[in-house]
Coordinates of C-alpha atoms in Angstrom, one line a residue:
X20 CA 0.0 0.0 0.0
X21 CA 2.8 2.4 0.9
X22 CA 4.5 1.8 -2.5
X23 CA 1.2 2.4 -4.3
X24 CA 0.8 5.7 -2.6
X25 CA 4.4 6.7 -3.3
X26 CA 4.1 5.7 -7.0
X27 CA 0.9 7.7 -7.2
X28 CA 2.4 10.8 -5.7
X29 CA 5.5 10.7 -8.0
X30 CA 3.4 10.0 -11.1
X31 CA 1.1 12.9 -10.2
X32 CA 4.2 15.2 -9.9
X33 CA 5.5 13.9 -13.2
X34 CA 2.3 14.5 -14.9
X35 CA 2.1 18.1 -13.8
X36 CA 6.0 19.0 -13.5
X37 CA 15.5 20.4 -17.5
X38 CA 15.8 16.8 -17.9
X39 CA 19.1 15.1 -17.7
X40 CA 19.0 11.6 -16.4
X41 CA 22.3 9.7 -16.7
X42 CA 21.0 7.1 -14.4
X43 CA 19.4 3.6 -14.2
X44 CA 16.4 2.1 -12.5
X45 CA 18.6 0.9 -9.7
X46 CA 19.9 2.8 -6.7
X47 CA 23.4 2.8 -5.2
X48 CA 24.1 0.4 -2.3
X49 CA 24.3 2.0 1.1
X50 CA 27.5 3.9 1.7
X51 CA 28.5 3.6 -2.0
X52 CA 29.6 6.6 -4.0
X53 CA 29.4 7.3 -7.7
X54 CA 31.2 9.9 -9.8
X55 CA 30.5 10.5 -13.5
X56 CA 31.5 12.8 -16.3
X57 CA 29.3 13.2 -19.4
X58 CA 29.9 15.5 -22.4
X59 CA 26.5 16.2 -24.0
X60 CA 24.9 18.3 -26.8
X61 CA 21.7 20.1 -26.2
X62 CA 19.8 20.0 -29.5
X63 CA 17.8 23.2 -29.2
X64 CA 18.3 25.0 -32.5
X65 CA 21.9 26.0 -31.8
X66 CA 23.3 22.6 -30.7
X67 CA 25.1 23.7 -27.6
X68 CA 27.8 21.7 -25.8
X69 CA 27.7 21.0 -22.1
X70 CA 29.8 19.1 -19.7
X71 CA 27.9 17.4 -16.9
X72 CA 29.5 16.1 -13.7
X73 CA 27.5 13.6 -11.7
X74 CA 27.8 12.4 -8.1
X75 CA 25.8 10.0 -6.0
X76 CA 25.7 8.4 -2.6
X77 CA 23.7 5.4 -1.3
X78 CA 21.9 6.5 1.9
X79 CA 20.1 3.3 2.8
X80 CA 19.0 0.2 0.9
X81 CA 16.8 1.4 -1.9
X82 CA 17.4 5.2 -1.5
X83 CA 20.2 7.3 -2.9
X84 CA 20.9 11.0 -3.5
X85 CA 22.5 12.5 -6.6
X86 CA 23.9 15.9 -7.6
X87 CA 24.6 17.1 -11.1
X88 CA 26.6 20.2 -12.3
X89 CA 26.6 21.3 -15.9
X90 CA 29.2 23.7 -17.2
X91 CA 30.5 25.2 -20.5
X92 CA 26.9 25.6 -21.9
X93 CA 24.5 28.4 -22.4
X94 CA 23.9 28.5 -18.6
X95 CA 25.4 26.6 -15.7
X96 CA 23.3 23.8 -14.4
X97 CA 23.0 22.6 -10.9
X98 CA 20.5 19.9 -9.7
X99 CA 20.0 17.5 -6.9
X100 CA 17.6 14.6 -6.4
X101 CA 16.5 11.7 -4.1
X102 CA 15.9 8.3 -5.8
X103 CA 13.7 5.5 -4.4
X104 CA 13.8 2.0 -5.7
X105 CA 10.4 0.5 -6.4
X106 CA 11.6 -2.9 -7.7
X107 CA 14.8 -4.4 -8.9
X108 CA 14.8 -2.4 -12.2
X109 CA 12.4 0.5 -11.5
X110 CA 13.0 3.7 -9.5
X111 CA 11.4 7.1 -9.0
X112 CA 13.4 10.3 -8.4
X113 CA 12.4 13.7 -7.4
X114 CA 14.4 16.9 -7.0
X115 CA 15.1 20.4 -8.0
X116 CA 17.5 22.3 -10.4
X117 CA 18.7 25.7 -11.5
X118 CA 19.3 26.2 -15.2
X119 CA 18.5 29.7 -16.1
X120 CA 15.5 29.4 -13.8
X121 CA 14.4 27.3 -10.8
X122 CA 12.7 24.0 -11.6
X123 CA 11.3 20.8 -10.0
X124 CA 12.2 17.4 -11.4
X125 CA 10.5 14.0 -11.5
X126 CA 11.9 10.9 -13.1
X127 CA 10.7 7.3 -13.6
X128 CA 13.6 5.1 -14.4
X129 CA 13.2 1.7 -16.0
X130 CA 16.1 -0.7 -16.7
X131 CA 16.1 -3.9 -18.8
X132 CA 19.0 -6.3 -19.0
X133 CA 20.0 -7.0 -22.6
X134 CA 23.1 -9.1 -22.1
X135 CA 25.7 -9.7 -19.3
X136 CA 26.8 -6.2 -18.3
X137 CA 24.6 -4.4 -20.8
X138 CA 21.3 -2.7 -19.8
X139 CA 18.7 -0.6 -21.7
X140 CA 17.6 2.5 -19.8
X141 CA 14.3 4.3 -20.5
X142 CA 11.4 5.9 -18.5
X143 CA 9.8 9.3 -18.3
X144 CA 11.5 12.6 -17.2
X145 CA 9.6 15.7 -16.4
X146 CA 10.2 19.2 -15.1
X147 CA 8.2 22.2 -14.0
X148 CA 10.3 25.3 -14.6
X149 CA 9.5 28.7 -13.0
X150 CA 11.1 31.4 -15.2
X151 CA 11.4 34.9 -13.7
X152 CA 8.4 37.0 -14.7
X153 CA 6.8 34.2 -16.8
X154 CA 4.4 31.4 -16.5
X155 CA 5.5 28.0 -15.3
X156 CA 6.7 25.7 -18.0
X157 CA 6.0 22.0 -18.3
X158 CA 8.8 19.9 -19.9
X159 CA 8.6 16.2 -20.7
X160 CA 11.2 13.8 -22.1
X161 CA 11.5 10.1 -22.9
X162 CA 15.1 9.1 -22.0
X163 CA 16.6 6.2 -24.0
X164 CA 20.1 4.9 -23.3
X165 CA 22.4 2.0 -22.7
X166 CA 24.6 1.2 -19.6
X167 CA 27.6 -0.9 -20.5
X168 CA 29.6 -2.3 -17.5
X169 CA 33.2 -1.9 -18.5
X170 CA 34.7 -3.2 -15.2
X171 CA 33.3 -4.1 -11.8
X172 CA 33.4 -0.4 -10.6
X173 CA 33.0 1.4 -14.0
X174 CA 30.2 1.8 -16.6
X175 CA 29.8 3.7 -19.8
X176 CA 26.4 5.3 -20.2
X177 CA 25.1 6.6 -23.6
X178 CA 21.8 8.5 -23.5
X179 CA 19.4 10.5 -25.5
X180 CA 16.6 12.6 -24.1
X181 CA 13.7 13.1 -26.6
X182 CA 11.8 16.3 -25.8
X183 CA 8.0 15.8 -26.1
X184 CA 6.8 19.3 -25.0
X185 CA 7.7 22.8 -25.9
X186 CA 10.3 24.2 -24.8
X187 CA 11.9 20.8 -24.0
X188 CA 15.0 20.3 -26.1
X189 CA 16.6 17.0 -27.2
X190 CA 19.9 15.9 -25.6
X191 CA 22.6 13.4 -26.7
X192 CA 25.3 12.5 -24.2
X193 CA 27.6 9.8 -23.1
X194 CA 30.3 9.3 -20.4
X195 CA 31.7 7.1 -17.7
X196 CA 30.6 6.5 -14.1
X197 CA 32.9 5.2 -11.4
X198 CA 31.6 3.4 -8.3
X199 CA 33.4 3.4 -4.9

């Protein structure tokens, strides 16, 4: 019952709420850190480059926190989230970010094993942005990616975010994640 209520709350937030996932449907183990670097291109009419730095920490079983910083782009990006596991390959995350304006984030992550060490990543990523002096903006993406385990403590993640609402942009990125 508790999971059903939690799912309903996050789905409601997602249905009413800058997407950048670089994540799977699994959370970090307790007291485990992750650090990642991801060059990406925002396909928004001018195809702007950004460099994202990702960090995460496993708080308890099934819950982790993450931070993301984006530099070298049209604006600096900073965001943070809390991710909750729902089942082995499904998680929900909620958080906030600053990227030209303040926004709230919601993400449903789904992960499917394709082969040993290779996982398909998808889901739904949503934001509500609150630009200064303007109306709230609803952005929605479908993330699609692959997570390839290169070593025990290292993965390569390639992702695309397909924007579904205006002004959601498209994004293509890829990089490495290290686990400690």
